[in-house]
Amino acid sequence: MTSESKTVGQYTEKELIERIASIIGKPKRRDILIGIGDDTAVVKGSGDSKLLYTSDMLVEEIHFDRSLISPRTLGRRAMAVNLSDLAAMGAEPQYALVSLALQSSYPMAELEELYAGMVEMGNRFKVTIIGGNLSSTGSQMVIDLFLVGCTSGRIFTRSGAKVGDDIYVTGTLGGAHAGWLALEAYGNRAEKTYAELVKMHQEPIPRIKVSRLLADTDIVTSMTDISDGLSTDLTHICSASHVGANILWSQLPIHDLVHDFENMTGADTRLVVLDGGEDYELLFTARPGSAKALAEIARRARVPITAIGRIVPRNSGIRLVEGEKSSPIEAKGWSHFGAGNR
């Protein structure tokens, strides 16, 4: 079957991005330092400065259910998930453009609350909304943010991991996806029964401070954020760096309530932690012997940083190690298209 007769749903999201990149071609401008394929694009600014650009879209019925999240919380979430991309690259956030597609019947009071939430999260990280666009839609609401950041220091990318590097994550894993599962299963009742998990899903905290502290060192060799799931985002790093990885199940910082959630609902903790996604924690590799320096950064940022594995040769693959046993880790996290769609 030729590409002319296929639909986008027959490709994975990664394959679609690769096809689009092949059409656009390699950047011809010398000021483009990083184009398609990482968490943000990077363009050379004046002097030593670099400008970072990212956009992310939230679509009703795909990313959120208006009946299960308040407009103000939705605004905070929309800003936070975009800020996480800047954190993944080591940038200092600056500006935001907000584009919305709304039904004409959308309540004005909810629009005001939506913007108030975006402003709240933006103010927390010194982001100013400077414009955007409004459009009507006949069906689902769409929230599309475009963020600009800058740095005169290091840029983190998904490539650069070396054999022997240690693998780290910030914070805890699994809580956000468990919160989403709770909302899906129990609706608004989950906000009381599983309040902390729901909050982790609806209001992630971008790890800007940790990222900026890491950027002041030469420790990090590659980085991304965990938006699509540990299995998928680790695969992004390994693919870009041409390496493999061993992840130690016993070392994963699984949120305590995820185990309780499994006991109460029967949810599979393994799938929640490896494939769930939307934790928006930083996943990075660091040079061997960096544990002490990372412990100090964790103390200053007041965010845990945990070693979860090690980079190995590419032909070893990406594997989950449990005691004496190991099994392949497949990229089964979130994808809008293809086999990874869930």
mmCIF file of C-alpha atoms in Angstrom, residues 108-337:
data_model
loop_
_atom_site.group_PDB
_atom_site.id
_atom_site.type_symbol
_atom_site.label_atom_id
_atom_site.label_comp_id
_atom_site.label_asym_id
_atom_site.label_seq_id
_atom_site.Cartn_x
_atom_site.Cartn_y
_atom_site.Cartn_z
ATOM 1 C CA MET A 108 -17.701 33.740 28.985
ATOM 2 C CA ALA A 109 -17.212 33.123 32.707
ATOM 3 C CA GLU A 110 -15.407 29.854 31.884
ATOM 4 C CA LEU A 111 -13.182 31.611 29.346
ATOM 5 C CA GLU A 112 -12.154 34.112 31.999
ATOM 6 C CA GLU A 113 -11.380 31.302 34.445
ATOM 7 C CA LEU A 114 -9.383 29.414 31.783
ATOM 8 C CA TYR A 115 -7.161 32.435 31.177
ATOM 9 C CA ALA A 116 -6.849 33.087 34.910
ATOM 10 C CA GLY A 117 -5.460 29.573 35.330
ATOM 11 C CA MET A 118 -2.935 30.053 32.524
ATOM 12 C CA VAL A 119 -1.845 33.367 34.031
ATOM 13 C CA GLU A 120 -1.444 31.781 37.473
ATOM 14 C CA MET A 121 0.829 29.033 36.195
ATOM 15 C CA GLY A 122 2.647 31.458 33.910
ATOM 16 C CA ASN A 123 3.315 33.906 36.740
ATOM 17 C CA ARG A 124 4.749 31.102 38.842
ATOM 18 C CA PHE A 125 7.448 30.584 36.221
ATOM 19 C CA LYS A 126 7.746 34.198 34.978
ATOM 20 C CA VAL A 127 5.922 33.601 31.693
ATOM 21 C CA THR A 128 3.975 36.457 30.081
ATOM 22 C CA ILE A 129 1.117 35.793 27.659
ATOM 23 C CA ILE A 130 1.708 38.214 24.777
ATOM 24 C CA GLY A 131 -0.958 37.256 22.230
ATOM 25 C CA GLY A 132 -2.564 34.402 20.369
ATOM 26 C CA ASN A 133 -5.636 33.660 18.285
ATOM 27 C CA LEU A 134 -9.334 32.855 18.672
ATOM 28 C CA SER A 135 -11.434 30.709 16.375
ATOM 29 C CA SER A 136 -14.883 29.169 16.484
ATOM 30 C CA THR A 137 -15.377 25.419 16.318
ATOM 31 C CA GLY A 138 -18.433 23.334 15.739
ATOM 32 C CA SER A 139 -17.400 20.579 18.125
ATOM 33 C CA GLN A 140 -14.457 20.033 20.462
ATOM 34 C CA MET A 141 -12.649 22.821 22.240
ATOM 35 C CA VAL A 142 -8.958 23.166 21.343
ATOM 36 C CA ILE A 143 -6.270 24.864 23.459
ATOM 37 C CA ASP A 144 -2.977 25.443 21.643
ATOM 38 C CA LEU A 145 -0.060 27.135 23.410
ATOM 39 C CA PHE A 146 3.190 28.317 21.875
ATOM 40 C CA LEU A 147 5.994 29.059 24.348
ATOM 41 C CA VAL A 148 9.323 30.820 24.013
ATOM 42 C CA GLY A 149 12.276 30.301 26.327
ATOM 43 C CA CYS A 150 15.915 31.286 26.322
ATOM 44 C CA THR A 151 19.289 30.329 27.742
ATOM 45 C CA SER A 152 22.891 31.344 27.338
ATOM 46 C CA GLY A 153 24.040 28.048 28.818
ATOM 47 C CA ARG A 154 23.734 24.391 27.954
ATOM 48 C CA ILE A 155 20.915 22.917 25.913
ATOM 49 C CA PHE A 156 19.759 19.422 26.832
ATOM 50 C CA THR A 157 18.767 17.094 24.005
ATOM 51 C CA ARG A 158 17.618 13.496 23.697
ATOM 52 C CA SER A 159 20.909 12.559 22.045
ATOM 53 C CA GLY A 160 24.213 12.400 23.908
ATOM 54 C CA ALA A 161 23.732 9.448 26.277
ATOM 55 C CA LYS A 162 26.841 7.258 26.471
ATOM 56 C CA VAL A 163 27.354 3.658 27.532
ATOM 57 C CA GLY A 164 28.013 3.657 31.266
ATOM 58 C CA ASP A 165 25.927 6.757 32.001
ATOM 59 C CA ASP A 166 23.440 6.472 34.833
ATOM 60 C CA ILE A 167 19.719 7.071 34.228
ATOM 61 C CA TYR A 168 17.751 9.326 36.581
ATOM 62 C CA VAL A 169 14.227 10.640 37.071
ATOM 63 C CA THR A 170 12.891 13.460 39.183
ATOM 64 C CA GLY A 171 9.921 13.127 41.520
ATOM 65 C CA THR A 172 7.732 10.023 41.483
ATOM 66 C CA LEU A 173 6.138 7.941 38.746
ATOM 67 C CA GLY A 174 2.665 6.635 38.039
ATOM 68 C CA GLY A 175 0.566 9.042 40.074
ATOM 69 C CA ALA A 176 -0.682 11.113 37.163
ATOM 70 C CA HIS A 177 -1.870 8.153 35.108
ATOM 71 C CA ALA A 178 -3.507 6.584 38.142
ATOM 72 C CA GLY A 179 -5.356 9.876 38.602
ATOM 73 C CA TRP A 180 -6.544 9.755 35.002
ATOM 74 C CA LEU A 181 -7.710 6.148 35.424
ATOM 75 C CA ALA A 182 -9.591 7.142 38.573
ATOM 76 C CA LEU A 183 -11.388 9.972 36.759
ATOM 77 C CA GLU A 184 -12.198 7.692 33.844
ATOM 78 C CA ALA A 185 -13.641 5.039 36.152
ATOM 79 C CA TYR A 186 -15.353 7.096 38.840
ATOM 80 C CA GLY A 187 -15.906 10.543 37.331
ATOM 81 C CA ASN A 188 -16.128 13.453 39.751
ATOM 82 C CA ARG A 189 -16.260 11.061 42.715
ATOM 83 C CA ALA A 190 -12.537 10.405 42.145
ATOM 84 C CA GLU A 191 -11.759 13.968 43.255
ATOM 85 C CA LYS A 192 -12.591 12.929 46.819
ATOM 86 C CA THR A 193 -11.517 9.285 46.895
ATOM 87 C CA TYR A 194 -8.286 9.774 44.947
ATOM 88 C CA ALA A 195 -7.746 13.517 45.434
ATOM 89 C CA GLU A 196 -3.935 13.496 45.406
ATOM 90 C CA LEU A 197 -3.702 11.291 42.301
ATOM 91 C CA VAL A 198 -6.275 13.404 40.451
ATOM 92 C CA LYS A 199 -4.344 16.566 41.322
ATOM 93 C CA MET A 200 -1.125 15.021 39.973
ATOM 94 C CA HIS A 201 -2.917 14.333 36.687
ATOM 95 C CA GLN A 202 -4.689 17.673 36.383
ATOM 96 C CA GLU A 203 -2.006 20.002 37.725
ATOM 97 C CA PRO A 204 1.508 18.722 36.933
ATOM 98 C CA ILE A 205 4.432 20.847 38.116
ATOM 99 C CA PRO A 206 7.051 21.482 35.398
ATOM 100 C CA ARG A 207 10.542 20.877 36.737
ATOM 101 C CA ILE A 208 11.964 24.231 35.654
ATOM 102 C CA LYS A 209 14.048 24.799 38.817
ATOM 103 C CA VAL A 210 15.714 21.370 38.689
ATOM 104 C CA SER A 211 16.432 21.829 34.999
ATOM 105 C CA ARG A 212 18.017 25.250 35.487
ATOM 106 C CA LEU A 213 20.218 23.914 38.294
ATOM 107 C CA LEU A 214 21.297 20.989 36.121
ATOM 108 C CA ALA A 215 22.116 23.406 33.295
ATOM 109 C CA ASP A 216 24.743 25.016 35.517
ATOM 110 C CA THR A 217 26.705 21.736 35.582
ATOM 111 C CA ASP A 218 28.287 19.416 33.016
ATOM 112 C CA ILE A 219 26.589 16.360 34.532
ATOM 113 C CA VAL A 220 23.707 15.725 32.135
ATOM 114 C CA THR A 221 24.352 13.952 28.823
ATOM 115 C CA SER A 222 20.737 13.692 27.562
ATOM 116 C CA MET A 223 17.273 14.618 28.766
ATOM 117 C CA THR A 224 13.555 14.588 28.002
ATOM 118 C CA ASP A 225 10.369 14.856 30.053
ATOM 119 C CA ILE A 226 8.012 11.984 30.791
ATOM 120 C CA SER A 227 4.891 12.980 28.922
ATOM 121 C CA ASP A 228 4.135 9.870 26.848
ATOM 122 C CA GLY A 229 5.241 7.277 29.418
ATOM 123 C CA LEU A 230 8.599 6.063 30.737
ATOM 124 C CA SER A 231 8.756 3.254 28.161
ATOM 125 C CA THR A 232 8.216 5.610 25.224
ATOM 126 C CA ASP A 233 10.282 8.562 26.444
ATOM 127 C CA LEU A 234 13.223 6.332 27.387
ATOM 128 C CA THR A 235 13.002 4.862 23.894
ATOM 129 C CA HIS A 236 13.248 8.411 22.485
ATOM 130 C CA ILE A 237 16.534 8.952 24.335
ATOM 131 C CA CYS A 238 17.950 5.551 23.395
ATOM 132 C CA SER A 239 16.963 5.953 19.744
ATOM 133 C CA ALA A 240 18.439 9.452 19.475
ATOM 134 C CA SER A 241 21.621 8.417 21.322
ATOM 135 C CA HIS A 242 22.008 5.009 19.589
ATOM 136 C CA VAL A 243 22.238 3.144 22.896
ATOM 137 C CA GLY A 244 20.329 0.633 25.007
ATOM 138 C CA ALA A 245 19.284 0.785 28.655
ATOM 139 C CA ASN A 246 18.749 -1.382 31.707
ATOM 140 C CA ILE A 247 16.043 -0.139 34.087
ATOM 141 C CA LEU A 248 15.861 -1.552 37.618
ATOM 142 C CA TRP A 249 12.241 -2.098 38.664
ATOM 143 C CA SER A 250 13.229 -2.039 42.346
ATOM 144 C CA GLN A 251 14.718 1.449 41.938
ATOM 145 C CA LEU A 252 11.735 3.126 40.256
ATOM 146 C CA PRO A 253 10.291 5.851 42.545
ATOM 147 C CA ILE A 254 6.680 4.704 42.275
ATOM 148 C CA HIS A 255 4.249 7.013 44.069
ATOM 149 C CA ASP A 256 3.010 5.326 47.263
ATOM 150 C CA LEU A 257 -0.646 5.806 46.331
ATOM 151 C CA VAL A 258 -0.196 3.889 43.065
ATOM 152 C CA HIS A 259 0.194 0.648 45.025
ATOM 153 C CA ASP A 260 -2.895 1.505 47.070
ATOM 154 C CA PHE A 261 -4.747 2.257 43.836
ATOM 155 C CA GLU A 262 -3.775 -1.148 42.453
ATOM 156 C CA ASN A 263 -5.004 -2.894 45.608
ATOM 157 C CA MET A 264 -8.353 -1.080 45.481
ATOM 158 C CA THR A 265 -9.034 -1.187 41.732
ATOM 159 C CA GLY A 266 -6.901 -3.967 40.269
ATOM 160 C CA ALA A 267 -5.013 -1.517 38.017
ATOM 161 C CA ASP A 268 -1.705 -2.934 36.783
ATOM 162 C CA THR A 269 1.060 -0.913 38.460
ATOM 163 C CA ARG A 270 3.556 -2.050 35.830
ATOM 164 C CA LEU A 271 1.485 -0.564 33.007
ATOM 165 C CA VAL A 272 0.668 2.579 35.014
ATOM 166 C CA VAL A 273 4.336 3.282 35.751
ATOM 167 C CA LEU A 274 5.968 2.218 32.476
ATOM 168 C CA ASP A 275 3.338 3.233 29.936
ATOM 169 C CA GLY A 276 0.999 5.655 31.689
ATOM 170 C CA GLY A 277 2.716 8.958 31.052
ATOM 171 C CA GLU A 278 1.799 12.530 31.950
ATOM 172 C CA ASP A 279 4.065 12.541 35.019
ATOM 173 C CA TYR A 280 5.968 15.451 33.430
ATOM 174 C CA GLU A 281 9.037 14.514 35.429
ATOM 175 C CA LEU A 282 12.520 14.854 33.946
ATOM 176 C CA LEU A 283 14.166 11.714 32.589
ATOM 177 C CA PHE A 284 17.883 12.164 32.032
ATOM 178 C CA THR A 285 21.245 10.465 31.783
ATOM 179 C CA ALA A 286 24.294 11.641 33.710
ATOM 180 C CA ARG A 287 27.984 10.942 33.760
ATOM 181 C CA PRO A 288 29.117 8.182 36.153
ATOM 182 C CA GLY A 289 30.001 9.496 39.582
ATOM 183 C CA SER A 290 27.402 12.296 39.567
ATOM 184 C CA ALA A 291 25.312 11.017 42.486
ATOM 185 C CA LYS A 292 26.702 13.427 45.092
ATOM 186 C CA ALA A 293 26.234 16.505 42.915
ATOM 187 C CA LEU A 294 22.715 15.400 41.994
ATOM 188 C CA ALA A 295 21.828 14.896 45.648
ATOM 189 C CA GLU A 296 22.778 18.525 46.299
ATOM 190 C CA ILE A 297 20.647 19.715 43.358
ATOM 191 C CA ALA A 298 17.739 17.638 44.657
ATOM 192 C CA ARG A 299 18.152 19.280 48.077
ATOM 193 C CA ARG A 300 18.224 22.793 46.635
ATOM 194 C CA ALA A 301 15.226 22.174 44.356
ATOM 195 C CA ARG A 302 13.343 20.199 47.027
ATOM 196 C CA VAL A 303 12.591 17.539 44.422
ATOM 197 C CA PRO A 304 13.778 13.897 44.675
ATOM 198 C CA ILE A 305 16.205 12.683 42.007
ATOM 199 C CA THR A 306 16.492 8.902 41.740
ATOM 200 C CA ALA A 307 18.911 6.654 39.835
ATOM 201 C CA ILE A 308 16.835 4.039 37.995
ATOM 202 C CA GLY A 309 19.280 2.293 35.678
ATOM 203 C CA ARG A 310 22.231 2.509 33.332
ATOM 204 C CA ILE A 311 22.929 3.053 29.638
ATOM 205 C CA VAL A 312 24.239 -0.067 27.867
ATOM 206 C CA PRO A 313 25.297 -0.857 24.272
ATOM 207 C CA ARG A 314 22.553 -0.561 21.669
ATOM 208 C CA ASN A 315 22.596 -4.261 20.808
ATOM 209 C CA SER A 316 21.615 -5.056 24.416
ATOM 210 C CA GLY A 317 18.261 -3.364 23.845
ATOM 211 C CA ILE A 318 16.082 -1.597 26.401
ATOM 212 C CA ARG A 319 15.291 -3.944 29.271
ATOM 213 C CA LEU A 320 13.543 -4.031 32.629
ATOM 214 C CA VAL A 321 15.596 -5.856 35.265
ATOM 215 C CA GLU A 322 13.814 -7.570 38.149
ATOM 216 C CA GLY A 323 16.257 -9.518 40.318
ATOM 217 C CA GLU A 324 17.858 -12.168 38.144
ATOM 218 C CA LYS A 325 15.322 -11.733 35.354
ATOM 219 C CA SER A 326 15.065 -9.150 32.609
ATOM 220 C CA SER A 327 12.509 -8.489 29.896
ATOM 221 C CA PRO A 328 12.318 -6.108 26.923
ATOM 222 C CA ILE A 329 10.751 -2.696 27.442
ATOM 223 C CA GLU A 330 8.612 -1.763 24.466
ATOM 224 C CA ALA A 331 7.435 1.777 23.737
ATOM 225 C CA LYS A 332 3.760 1.367 24.668
ATOM 226 C CA GLY A 333 3.074 4.818 26.045
ATOM 227 C CA TRP A 334 0.755 7.428 24.588
ATOM 228 C CA SER A 335 0.631 7.993 20.831
ATOM 229 C CA HIS A 336 -2.113 9.865 18.983
ATOM 230 C CA PHE A 337 -1.796 7.598 15.966
#
